[in-house]
Amino acid sequence: MRASRYLIATQKETPSDAEVISHQLMLRAGLIRKLAAGLYTWLPTGLRALRKVERIVREEMDKSGALEVLMPAVQPAELWQESGRWTQYGGELLRMNDRHGREFCFGPTHEEVITDLVRNELKSYKELPANFYQVQTKFRDERRPRFGVMRAREFIMKDAYSFHVNAESLDETYQIMHRTYCAIFDRLGLDYRPVQADSGAIGGSDSHEFHVLASSGEDDIVFSTESDYAANIEKAEAVAPSGERAAPAEELKEAATPDQRTIEAISQFLSIDATRTVKTLLVKAEVDEAGEESNAGLVALILRGDHTLNEIKAESLAGVAEPLTMATDEEIEAIIGCKAGSIGPVDLKVPVIVDRSAAHLADFVCGANREGYHLTGVNWERDLQLGQVEDIRNVVEGDASPDGKGTLEIRRGIEVGHIFKLGNKYSTAMNATVLDENGKTVIMDMGCYGIGVSRIVAASIEQNHDEKGIIWPDAIAPFQVAIVTLNAHKTPIVAEAGEKLYEQLKQAGYDVLLDDRKERPGVKFADMELIGIPHRFVISDRGLAAGTLEYKGRRDADKQDIAIEEALTFLI
Ligand code: ATP
Ligand code: MG
Ligand code: MG
Ligand code: MG
């Protein structure tokens, strides 16, 4: 590709509404543009990276024996009524009517459609196991679309669905998919962890999520420093047996008053990633429905940093306790004694901890401690009874590491993949059967397997960047090699040498961007670094006179001169 004929679309300014680094860099490097909340156009450079992710996903899925299909994005309501999800799915499901008044939805996932297909196409156990996948556009009307393509409303997912005559066969395919996912994320060069996930709501038996480790991740994952144990926080809480209490919790119990010692004990007790920022905010509470905590006191909501005040309000209203009345900005400012958004050390009085998740309580205590808050009026006895400290104990005590090895760490993760044993939930509801060996009708077992293809592009950038921009791994770089010619418009031999190397590298199978623009060298270098091309050659008349090119790897500190003839072999 010649840069002079291409849409570079880089921007100097950091967009003010982009909170995380990948979102900022995807806009600045000209990968995406926003159309509306959660809706993005992929520009040529972004699309090249996205397609490479897709290609790796396809290659490994094909290798696993799965068959690619492509299902419609729009789905008839009837199928969702059959499975029961038309009423269960909630606000993320975008519903619509056609001109005849028939109801449809824009698919957030495809269990119903594939089950309908398979019940019509497959008749015998001999045709099983079968695994169908697609790479396709989904729509979920996310409550809070944010972080660019990381949590979009329209996004690209690879989703696969497997069908089986019995549970053993499902188990086999599940293991194959687990391995396939590891192969995919290895090839993508991501630092990731497969973790056990809670499969409660969807009603399956086994489930694993694949998380890319990044401080901007929206999920907490818990893993042992020494064993293979890893789970998402919901699972860690769900499986932990309650009742016993290890030494550190004992210490908590003994601490009769909510003094500094208690707080320190909890802080030490939890190894929390210090990069996680925590902000606390006071809001006014009204009586809740059950009449509990009805002292109309102040409620401390614990939220991770980087939220604007409005977002905190929206989240609190929607997620925590319905009857909460939010304090106005002025009230908050009066309470905390400084401008909302720049909350400084303050004495928190009567913090009733609404959100009972262990991670949040841990955040609260450690965050408050770290940021110099002094907690007063905490009724630990009552809060213990509320089960909050119990949650903490379950997560951190080692109960949740069944083998008891190592210490448990809690880190932030970006969910990039999710595999799931669905069992017969959909096949029963939709009567998806085959004949078994004895000619008997049996309900099929099902598994489903998702990968956030577009989210992966952002997740990769979260892990691979520096102050100059993106640093792509070779496997998904939009271009692998940049050739920058200096003053080529005035120096024909430089232009010629650039063209020659460009053709050679293309012949050798590289994706090459020849920066032949009439721009200053500094502008070209900055763009190539921002876009994150892993290898760069610079051609200048001075170099040519000495028979050399300059090479610099995107992660290298220094450039080096190499003989022109060696450029090709140098890359291999
Ligand atoms: P999350 O917990 O992030 O909302 P999910 O558990 O709802 O994701 P799944 O139903 O498991 O998502 O979908 C499979 C994959 O699709 C996820 O693992 C994730 O990588 C991706 N994905 C889900 N929602 C989005 C979104 N709004 N934007 C981009 N990718 C998404
Ligand atoms: Mg979701
Ligand atoms: Mg999830
Ligand atoms: Mg999931």
Coordinates of C-alpha atoms and ligand atoms in Angstrom, one line a residue:
M1 CA 0.0 0.0 0.0
R2 CA 1.2 3.5 -0.9
A3 CA 0.5 6.0 1.9
S4 CA -0.1 8.7 -0.7
R5 CA -3.1 6.6 -2.0
Y6 CA -4.3 5.5 1.5
L7 CA -6.4 6.9 4.3
I8 CA -3.9 7.4 7.2
A9 CA -6.4 9.4 9.3
T10 CA -4.1 9.9 12.3
Q11 CA -4.9 12.6 14.9
K12 CA -2.6 14.5 17.2
E13 CA -5.1 15.3 19.9
T14 CA -6.2 12.8 22.4
P15 CA -10.0 12.6 22.2
S16 CA -11.5 13.9 25.4
D17 CA -14.3 11.3 25.7
A18 CA -12.0 8.3 25.3
E19 CA -11.2 6.9 28.8
V20 CA -9.0 3.9 28.1
I21 CA -5.7 3.9 26.2
S22 CA -6.9 1.5 23.5
H23 CA -9.9 3.7 22.7
Q24 CA -7.7 6.8 22.6
L25 CA -5.1 5.1 20.3
M26 CA -7.7 3.5 18.0
L27 CA -9.1 7.0 17.4
R28 CA -5.7 8.7 17.1
A29 CA -4.1 6.0 14.9
G30 CA -7.1 6.2 12.5
L31 CA -8.5 2.7 13.2
I32 CA -12.1 3.6 14.0
R33 CA -14.6 6.4 14.0
K34 CA -17.7 6.8 16.2
L35 CA -21.0 7.0 14.5
A36 CA -23.2 7.0 17.6
A37 CA -23.0 5.5 21.1
G38 CA -21.5 2.0 20.7
L39 CA -21.5 2.2 16.9
Y40 CA -18.2 2.4 15.1
T41 CA -16.9 2.5 11.5
W42 CA -13.7 0.5 10.9
L43 CA -11.4 2.6 8.8
P44 CA -9.0 0.8 6.5
T45 CA -6.1 0.4 9.0
G46 CA -8.4 -0.8 11.8
L47 CA -10.2 -3.2 9.4
R48 CA -6.8 -4.7 8.4
A49 CA -6.1 -5.6 12.0
L50 CA -9.7 -6.9 12.6
R51 CA -9.5 -9.1 9.5
K52 CA -6.2 -10.6 10.7
V53 CA -7.8 -11.5 14.1
E54 CA -10.7 -13.0 12.2
R55 CA -8.4 -15.0 10.0
I56 CA -6.6 -16.6 13.0
V57 CA -9.9 -17.4 14.6
R58 CA -11.2 -19.0 11.4
E59 CA -8.0 -21.0 10.8
E60 CA -8.1 -22.5 14.3
M61 CA -11.9 -23.1 14.3
D62 CA -11.5 -24.9 10.9
K63 CA -8.7 -26.9 12.3
S64 CA -10.9 -28.0 15.3
G65 CA -13.4 -29.5 12.8
A66 CA -16.1 -26.8 13.2
L67 CA -18.0 -25.9 10.1
E68 CA -18.5 -22.2 9.2
V69 CA -22.0 -20.9 8.5
L70 CA -23.5 -17.4 8.3
M71 CA -26.8 -16.7 10.0
P72 CA -29.0 -13.6 9.6
A73 CA -28.5 -10.7 12.0
V74 CA -32.3 -10.2 12.3
Q75 CA -34.2 -13.0 14.0
P76 CA -38.0 -13.7 14.2
A77 CA -39.5 -13.3 17.7
E78 CA -41.2 -16.7 17.4
L79 CA -37.9 -18.5 18.0
W80 CA -37.2 -16.4 21.1
Q81 CA -40.7 -17.1 22.3
E82 CA -40.1 -20.8 21.9
S83 CA -36.9 -20.7 24.0
G84 CA -38.6 -18.3 26.5
R85 CA -36.0 -15.6 26.1
W86 CA -38.3 -13.1 24.3
T87 CA -39.5 -12.1 27.8
Q88 CA -36.4 -13.0 29.8
Y89 CA -33.7 -11.2 27.9
G90 CA -34.3 -7.7 29.0
G91 CA -33.1 -4.4 27.7
E92 CA -30.1 -5.6 25.7
L93 CA -32.4 -7.1 23.1
L94 CA -33.2 -4.7 20.3
R95 CA -36.7 -5.5 19.2
M96 CA -38.4 -4.3 16.1
N97 CA -41.4 -4.7 13.8
D98 CA -41.5 -5.2 10.1
R99 CA -44.1 -3.4 7.8
H100 CA -46.6 -6.2 8.5
G101 CA -46.3 -5.7 12.2
R102 CA -44.3 -9.0 12.8
E103 CA -41.9 -8.9 15.6
F104 CA -38.1 -9.4 15.2
C105 CA -35.0 -8.7 17.1
F106 CA -31.4 -7.9 16.1
G107 CA -29.5 -10.9 17.3
P108 CA -27.3 -10.5 20.4
T109 CA -26.5 -14.2 20.1
H110 CA -27.7 -17.2 18.0
E111 CA -28.7 -20.2 20.1
E112 CA -32.3 -20.1 18.9
V113 CA -31.4 -19.7 15.2
I114 CA -28.8 -22.5 15.2
T115 CA -31.1 -24.9 17.2
D116 CA -33.8 -24.3 14.7
L117 CA -31.5 -25.1 11.8
V118 CA -30.1 -28.2 13.4
R119 CA -33.4 -29.6 14.4
N120 CA -34.5 -29.4 10.8
E121 CA -31.3 -30.6 9.2
L122 CA -29.9 -33.4 11.5
K123 CA -31.9 -36.5 12.1
S124 CA -29.4 -39.2 13.4
Y125 CA -26.8 -39.7 16.0
K126 CA -24.5 -40.6 13.1
E127 CA -24.4 -36.9 12.1
L128 CA -23.2 -35.9 15.6
P129 CA -21.1 -34.4 17.1
A130 CA -21.5 -31.3 15.0
N131 CA -20.1 -27.9 15.6
F132 CA -21.2 -24.8 13.6
Y133 CA -19.6 -21.4 13.8
Q134 CA -19.9 -18.0 12.3
V135 CA -18.1 -14.6 12.4
Q136 CA -20.9 -12.2 12.5
T137 CA -22.3 -8.8 13.6
K138 CA -24.2 -8.8 16.9
F139 CA -26.2 -6.1 18.5
R140 CA -26.6 -5.7 22.2
D141 CA -28.2 -2.5 23.6
E142 CA -25.6 -2.3 26.3
R143 CA -26.6 -0.1 29.3
R144 CA -23.3 1.6 29.2
P145 CA -21.5 1.3 25.9
R146 CA -17.9 2.5 26.5
F147 CA -14.3 2.1 25.9
G148 CA -14.8 2.2 22.1
V149 CA -15.1 -1.2 20.5
M150 CA -14.4 -2.9 23.8
R151 CA -18.0 -2.5 24.9
A152 CA -19.8 -1.6 21.8
R153 CA -23.5 -2.1 21.0
E154 CA -22.8 -3.4 17.5
F155 CA -19.7 -5.7 17.5
I156 CA -18.3 -8.7 15.8
M157 CA -18.4 -12.0 17.5
K158 CA -17.2 -15.5 16.5
D159 CA -19.9 -17.7 17.9
A160 CA -20.0 -21.5 17.7
Y161 CA -22.6 -24.0 18.8
S162 CA -22.1 -27.8 19.2
F163 CA -24.6 -30.6 19.2
H164 CA -24.2 -34.0 20.8
V165 CA -26.0 -37.3 21.4
N166 CA -24.7 -37.4 25.0
A167 CA -22.8 -35.6 27.7
E168 CA -19.5 -37.4 27.1
S169 CA -19.5 -36.2 23.5
L170 CA -20.2 -32.6 24.7
D171 CA -17.4 -32.9 27.1
E172 CA -15.0 -34.0 24.4
T173 CA -15.9 -31.0 22.1
Y174 CA -15.7 -28.7 25.1
Q175 CA -12.1 -29.8 25.7
I176 CA -11.3 -29.4 22.0
M177 CA -12.7 -25.8 22.1
H178 CA -10.8 -25.0 25.3
R179 CA -7.6 -26.0 23.5
T180 CA -8.6 -24.2 20.3
Y181 CA -9.2 -21.0 22.3
C182 CA -5.7 -21.3 23.9
A183 CA -4.2 -21.8 20.4
I184 CA -6.1 -18.7 19.1
F185 CA -5.0 -16.5 22.0
D186 CA -1.5 -17.8 21.8
R187 CA -1.3 -16.9 18.1
L188 CA -2.7 -13.5 18.8
G189 CA 0.1 -12.9 21.2
L190 CA -2.1 -12.0 24.2
D191 CA -1.3 -12.4 27.9
Y192 CA -4.5 -14.2 28.9
R193 CA -5.9 -16.5 31.5
P194 CA -8.6 -19.1 31.1
V195 CA -10.7 -18.9 34.3
Q196 CA -13.7 -20.9 35.6
A197 CA -16.9 -19.0 35.2
D198 CA -20.2 -19.2 36.9
S199 CA -22.7 -20.7 34.6
G200 CA -25.7 -20.1 36.9
A201 CA -28.0 -17.9 34.9
I202 CA -27.9 -19.7 31.6
G203 CA -28.3 -23.0 33.4
G204 CA -25.4 -25.0 32.0
S205 CA -22.9 -27.1 33.9
D206 CA -19.4 -26.1 32.9
S207 CA -18.1 -22.7 31.8
H208 CA -14.8 -21.0 31.2
E209 CA -14.0 -17.4 30.3
F210 CA -10.8 -16.3 28.7
H211 CA -9.5 -13.0 30.1
V212 CA -6.8 -10.7 28.7
L213 CA -5.0 -9.2 31.7
A214 CA -5.3 -5.4 31.7
S215 CA -5.9 -2.8 34.4
S216 CA -8.7 -1.3 32.3
G217 CA -10.6 -4.6 32.3
E218 CA -14.1 -4.6 33.7
D219 CA -14.0 -8.0 35.4
D220 CA -12.2 -9.3 38.5
I221 CA -10.4 -12.6 38.1
V222 CA -8.9 -14.5 41.0
F223 CA -6.0 -16.8 40.5
S224 CA -3.4 -18.6 42.5
T225 CA 0.2 -17.6 42.2
E226 CA 1.4 -21.2 42.3
S227 CA -1.3 -23.5 41.1
D228 CA -3.6 -23.6 38.0
Y229 CA -6.5 -22.4 40.0
A230 CA -8.2 -19.4 38.2
A231 CA -11.8 -18.2 38.3
N232 CA -13.8 -15.1 37.8
I233 CA -14.9 -13.4 40.9
E234 CA -18.5 -14.6 40.8
K235 CA -17.4 -18.2 40.5
A236 CA -14.8 -17.8 43.3
E237 CA -17.5 -16.4 45.6
A238 CA -20.0 -19.0 44.5
V239 CA -17.9 -22.1 45.1
A240 CA -16.2 -21.0 48.3
P241 CA -17.5 -23.0 51.3
S242 CA -18.6 -20.8 54.1
G243 CA -18.2 -21.6 57.8
E244 CA -14.5 -22.0 58.4
R245 CA -12.3 -19.0 59.0
A246 CA -8.6 -18.7 58.6
A247 CA -6.3 -16.7 60.7
P248 CA -6.5 -13.3 59.1
A249 CA -10.3 -13.4 59.3
E250 CA -10.0 -14.4 62.9
E251 CA -8.1 -11.3 63.4
L252 CA -10.9 -9.3 61.9
K253 CA -13.4 -10.9 64.2
E254 CA -11.3 -10.0 67.2
A255 CA -11.1 -6.4 66.2
A256 CA -14.0 -5.1 68.2
T257 CA -14.0 -1.5 67.0
P258 CA -13.5 -0.2 63.6
D259 CA -10.2 1.2 64.2
Q260 CA -7.2 1.7 62.0
R261 CA -5.9 -1.7 63.0
T262 CA -8.9 -3.4 61.5
I263 CA -8.6 -1.6 58.3
E264 CA -4.9 -2.4 58.1
A265 CA -5.6 -6.0 58.8
I266 CA -8.1 -6.1 55.9
S267 CA -5.7 -4.3 53.7
Q268 CA -2.9 -6.7 54.3
F269 CA -5.2 -9.6 54.1
L270 CA -6.1 -8.7 50.5
S271 CA -3.5 -8.5 47.9
I272 CA -5.0 -6.0 45.6
D273 CA -3.4 -4.7 42.5
A274 CA -2.2 -1.3 43.5
T275 CA -2.9 0.2 40.0
R276 CA -6.6 -0.1 40.7
T277 CA -7.9 3.2 41.5
V278 CA -10.9 3.6 43.7
K279 CA -13.1 6.5 44.3
T280 CA -15.9 6.7 46.9
L281 CA -18.8 8.9 46.7
L282 CA -21.5 9.7 49.1
V283 CA -25.1 9.8 48.0
K284 CA -28.3 10.3 49.9
A285 CA -30.4 7.2 50.4
E286 CA -34.0 6.7 51.0
V287 CA -35.6 3.8 52.7
D288 CA -35.3 0.6 50.7
E289 CA -38.2 -1.6 49.9
A290 CA -37.5 -4.1 52.6
G291 CA -37.3 -1.3 55.1
E292 CA -33.7 -2.2 55.9
E293 CA -31.0 0.4 56.4
S294 CA -33.9 2.8 56.6
N295 CA -32.1 5.4 58.7
A296 CA -32.0 7.6 55.6
G297 CA -28.4 8.1 56.3
L298 CA -25.6 8.4 53.8
V299 CA -24.7 5.6 51.5
A300 CA -21.2 5.1 50.3
L301 CA -21.1 3.7 46.9
I302 CA -17.9 2.1 45.9
L303 CA -16.9 2.5 42.4
R304 CA -13.8 2.2 40.4
G305 CA -12.0 5.3 39.3
D306 CA -12.5 7.0 35.9
H307 CA -16.2 7.4 36.2
T308 CA -17.8 10.7 35.6
L309 CA -20.3 11.8 38.1
N310 CA -23.2 11.2 35.7
E311 CA -22.0 7.7 35.0
I312 CA -21.9 7.0 38.7
K313 CA -25.4 8.2 39.1
A314 CA -26.6 6.1 36.2
E315 CA -24.9 3.0 37.4
S316 CA -26.1 3.5 41.0
L317 CA -29.7 4.0 39.9
A318 CA -29.8 1.1 37.6
G319 CA -27.7 -1.4 39.4
V320 CA -27.6 -1.1 43.1
A321 CA -30.9 -0.3 44.8
E322 CA -33.8 0.9 42.9
P323 CA -35.2 3.4 45.5
L324 CA -32.0 5.3 45.8
T325 CA -32.4 9.0 45.4
M326 CA -29.3 10.6 44.1
A327 CA -27.9 13.6 45.8
T328 CA -27.4 16.6 43.7
D329 CA -23.9 17.8 42.8
E330 CA -24.3 20.6 45.4
E331 CA -25.3 18.2 48.1
I332 CA -22.4 15.9 47.4
E333 CA -20.1 18.8 47.4
A334 CA -21.5 20.0 50.7
I335 CA -21.1 16.5 52.2
I336 CA -17.6 15.8 51.1
G337 CA -16.4 19.4 51.4
C338 CA -14.9 19.7 48.0
K339 CA -15.8 19.7 44.3
A340 CA -17.3 16.5 43.1
G341 CA -14.9 14.8 40.8
S342 CA -11.9 15.9 42.8
I343 CA -12.7 14.1 46.0
G344 CA -10.0 14.5 48.6
P345 CA -9.5 12.9 52.0
V346 CA -12.6 13.1 54.0
D347 CA -14.1 11.4 57.0
L348 CA -16.7 9.0 55.9
K349 CA -19.6 8.9 58.3
V350 CA -22.1 6.1 58.5
P351 CA -21.0 4.2 55.4
V352 CA -23.7 1.7 54.7
I353 CA -22.1 -0.5 52.1
V354 CA -24.7 -1.2 49.6
D355 CA -22.8 -3.2 47.1
R356 CA -22.0 -6.4 48.8
S357 CA -19.5 -7.8 46.3
A358 CA -16.3 -8.8 48.0
A359 CA -14.1 -7.1 45.5
H360 CA -16.0 -3.9 46.0
L361 CA -15.7 -4.0 49.7
A362 CA -12.1 -4.8 49.4
D363 CA -11.7 -1.9 47.1
F364 CA -13.6 0.3 49.6
V365 CA -11.5 -0.6 52.5
C366 CA -8.1 -0.6 50.8
G367 CA -8.9 2.3 48.6
A368 CA -10.2 4.4 51.5
N369 CA -7.1 3.5 53.5
R370 CA -4.7 4.2 50.6
E371 CA -6.2 7.5 49.8
G372 CA -6.0 8.6 53.4
Y373 CA -9.7 8.4 54.3
H374 CA -10.3 7.8 57.9
L375 CA -13.4 5.6 58.5
T376 CA -15.6 6.4 61.3
G377 CA -18.9 5.0 62.3
V378 CA -18.4 1.7 60.7
N379 CA -20.4 -1.0 62.4
W380 CA -18.3 -4.0 61.7
E381 CA -20.5 -6.3 63.7
R382 CA -23.5 -5.3 61.6
D383 CA -21.5 -5.3 58.4
L384 CA -20.1 -8.7 59.2
Q385 CA -23.6 -9.9 59.6
L386 CA -24.6 -8.5 56.3
G387 CA -22.2 -11.0 54.9
Q388 CA -19.7 -8.6 53.3
V389 CA -16.7 -9.8 55.2
E390 CA -17.8 -13.3 54.6
D391 CA -17.6 -12.6 50.9
I392 CA -14.1 -11.3 51.3
R393 CA -13.0 -14.3 53.3
N394 CA -14.4 -16.6 50.7
V395 CA -12.5 -14.9 48.0
V396 CA -9.2 -14.4 49.7
E397 CA -8.9 -17.1 52.2
G398 CA -7.7 -20.0 50.0
D399 CA -11.0 -21.9 50.3
A400 CA -11.5 -20.7 46.8
S401 CA -8.1 -22.4 45.8
P402 CA -9.1 -25.8 46.3
D403 CA -5.6 -27.2 46.3
G404 CA -4.5 -24.7 48.9
K405 CA -1.4 -23.7 46.9
G406 CA 0.0 -20.2 46.6
T407 CA -1.8 -17.0 47.4
L408 CA -4.8 -15.8 45.6
E409 CA -4.4 -12.7 43.5
I410 CA -7.2 -10.6 42.2
R411 CA -6.5 -8.9 38.8
R412 CA -8.5 -7.1 36.3
G413 CA -9.4 -8.9 33.1
I414 CA -11.0 -8.2 29.7
E415 CA -13.3 -11.1 28.7
V416 CA -12.4 -12.0 25.2
G417 CA -13.8 -15.5 25.1
H418 CA -16.4 -17.6 26.8
I419 CA -17.1 -21.3 26.4
F420 CA -20.2 -22.9 27.9
K421 CA -21.9 -26.3 28.3
L422 CA -25.5 -25.4 27.7
G423 CA -26.7 -29.0 28.2
N424 CA -30.3 -29.4 26.9
K425 CA -31.8 -26.1 27.9
Y426 CA -32.4 -24.9 24.3
S427 CA -32.8 -28.3 22.7
T428 CA -35.6 -29.2 25.2
A429 CA -37.4 -25.9 24.9
M430 CA -37.2 -26.1 21.1
N431 CA -37.5 -29.9 20.8
A432 CA -34.3 -30.5 19.0
T433 CA -33.9 -34.3 18.8
V434 CA -32.1 -37.0 16.8
L435 CA -32.5 -40.8 16.7
D436 CA -29.9 -42.7 18.8
E437 CA -28.3 -46.1 18.0
N438 CA -31.5 -47.9 19.1
G439 CA -33.8 -45.8 17.0
K440 CA -34.9 -43.9 20.1
T441 CA -35.6 -40.2 20.0
V442 CA -33.1 -38.3 22.2
I443 CA -32.8 -34.6 23.0
M444 CA -29.4 -33.3 21.9
D445 CA -26.8 -31.8 24.3
M446 CA -25.4 -28.4 23.3
G447 CA -22.3 -26.3 23.9
C448 CA -21.7 -22.7 22.9
Y449 CA -18.4 -20.9 22.3
G450 CA -18.0 -17.1 21.8
I451 CA -15.0 -14.9 21.0
G452 CA -15.2 -11.1 20.9
V453 CA -13.4 -10.6 17.6
S454 CA -13.6 -6.8 17.6
R455 CA -13.0 -6.5 21.3
I456 CA -9.7 -8.4 20.8
V457 CA -8.3 -5.6 18.7
A458 CA -8.8 -3.2 21.6
A459 CA -7.6 -5.7 24.2
S460 CA -4.4 -6.3 22.2
I461 CA -3.7 -2.5 22.2
E462 CA -4.3 -2.4 26.0
Q463 CA -1.3 -4.8 26.3
N464 CA 0.9 -3.5 23.5
H465 CA 1.5 0.3 23.5
D466 CA 3.9 2.9 24.6
E467 CA 3.8 6.7 24.8
K468 CA 4.3 6.9 21.0
G469 CA 1.4 4.7 20.1
I470 CA 0.4 1.1 19.3
I471 CA 2.9 -1.7 19.1
W472 CA 1.3 -4.5 17.1
P473 CA 2.3 -8.1 17.4
D474 CA 3.3 -9.2 13.9
A475 CA 0.4 -11.6 13.7
I476 CA -2.3 -8.9 13.6
A477 CA -0.4 -5.8 12.5
P478 CA -2.3 -3.9 9.8
F479 CA 1.0 -3.6 8.0
Q480 CA 4.1 -5.6 9.1
V481 CA 6.6 -3.3 7.5
A482 CA 6.8 0.4 6.9
I483 CA 9.2 1.9 4.3
V484 CA 9.8 5.6 4.9
T485 CA 11.4 7.4 2.0
L486 CA 13.0 10.8 2.9
N487 CA 12.5 13.7 0.4
A488 CA 11.7 11.2 -2.3
H489 CA 9.9 13.9 -4.3
K490 CA 13.1 15.7 -4.7
T491 CA 15.4 12.7 -4.9
P492 CA 14.6 10.2 -7.6
I493 CA 17.1 7.6 -6.5
V494 CA 15.4 7.5 -3.0
A495 CA 12.0 7.1 -4.7
E496 CA 13.3 4.3 -6.9
A497 CA 15.0 2.5 -4.0
G498 CA 11.7 2.7 -2.0
E499 CA 9.7 1.3 -4.9
K500 CA 12.2 -1.5 -5.3
L501 CA 12.2 -2.6 -1.7
Y502 CA 8.4 -2.2 -1.6
E503 CA 8.0 -4.6 -4.5
Q504 CA 10.6 -7.1 -3.1
L505 CA 8.9 -7.2 0.3
K506 CA 5.4 -7.6 -1.2
Q507 CA 6.8 -10.4 -3.4
A508 CA 8.1 -12.1 -0.2
G509 CA 4.5 -11.9 1.2
Y510 CA 4.8 -9.0 3.6
D511 CA 2.0 -6.4 4.2
V512 CA 4.0 -3.2 3.5
L513 CA 3.1 0.4 3.8
L514 CA 5.3 2.6 1.6
D515 CA 5.2 6.1 3.1
D516 CA 5.8 8.1 0.0
R517 CA 3.9 11.2 1.2
K518 CA 5.3 14.6 0.8
E519 CA 5.6 15.1 4.5
R520 CA 8.4 16.0 6.8
P521 CA 10.4 13.0 8.1
G522 CA 9.2 13.7 11.7
V523 CA 5.6 13.6 10.7
K524 CA 6.1 10.3 8.9
F525 CA 8.0 8.7 11.7
A526 CA 5.4 9.8 14.3
D527 CA 2.5 8.4 12.1
M528 CA 4.3 5.0 11.6
E529 CA 4.9 4.8 15.3
L530 CA 1.4 5.8 16.3
I531 CA -0.1 3.2 13.9
G532 CA 2.3 0.8 15.5
I533 CA 3.9 -1.0 12.5
P534 CA 6.4 -3.5 13.9
H535 CA 9.3 -3.0 11.4
R536 CA 10.5 0.2 9.8
F537 CA 13.0 0.9 7.0
V538 CA 14.1 4.4 6.3
I539 CA 15.6 5.2 2.9
S540 CA 17.6 8.4 2.5
D541 CA 20.1 9.7 -0.1
R542 CA 22.8 9.7 2.5
G543 CA 22.2 6.1 3.3
L544 CA 22.0 5.1 -0.3
A545 CA 25.4 6.7 -0.9
A546 CA 26.8 4.4 1.7
G547 CA 24.8 1.4 0.4
T548 CA 22.6 1.2 3.5
L549 CA 19.1 1.5 4.9
E550 CA 18.1 2.3 8.4
Y551 CA 16.1 -0.3 10.3
K552 CA 14.2 0.1 13.6
G553 CA 11.9 -2.4 15.2
R554 CA 8.9 -0.7 16.9
R555 CA 10.1 -2.0 20.3
D556 CA 13.8 -1.2 19.7
A557 CA 15.5 1.6 21.5
D558 CA 18.0 2.2 18.7
K559 CA 18.0 2.2 15.0
Q560 CA 20.7 0.4 13.0
D561 CA 22.1 0.6 9.5
I562 CA 22.0 -2.5 7.3
A563 CA 23.2 -3.2 3.8
I564 CA 20.5 -2.6 1.2
E565 CA 20.8 -6.1 -0.1
E566 CA 20.3 -7.5 3.3
A567 CA 16.9 -5.9 4.0
L568 CA 14.9 -9.0 3.1
T569 CA 16.9 -11.6 4.9
F570 CA 17.1 -9.2 7.9
L571 CA 13.4 -9.5 8.5
I572 CA 13.3 -13.3 8.5
Ligands
ATP1 P1 -19.5 -9.0 29.0 O1 -19.4 -9.7 30.3 O2 -18.2 -8.3 28.7 O3 -20.7 -8.2 28.9 P2 -20.7 -11.3 27.9 O4 -20.4 -12.3 28.9 O5 -22.1 -10.6 28.0 O6 -19.6 -10.1 27.9 P3 -20.9 -13.4 25.9 O7 -22.3 -13.5 25.8 O8 -20.1 -14.4 26.7 O9 -20.5 -11.9 26.4 O10 -20.3 -13.2 24.4 C1 -19.1 -13.7 23.9 C2 -18.0 -12.7 23.8 O11 -18.4 -11.6 23.0 C3 -17.5 -12.1 25.1 O12 -16.6 -13.0 25.7 C4 -16.9 -10.8 24.6 O13 -15.5 -11.0 24.2 C5 -17.7 -10.4 23.4 N1 -18.6 -9.3 23.8 C6 -19.7 -9.4 24.5 N2 -20.3 -8.2 24.6 C7 -19.6 -7.3 23.9 C8 -19.7 -5.9 23.6 N3 -20.7 -5.2 24.1 N4 -18.8 -5.4 22.8 C9 -17.7 -6.1 22.3 N5 -17.6 -7.4 22.5 C10 -18.5 -8.0 23.3
MG2 MG -22.7 -8.7 28.5
MG3 MG -19.4 -11.8 30.8
MG4 MG -19.6 -14.2 28.8

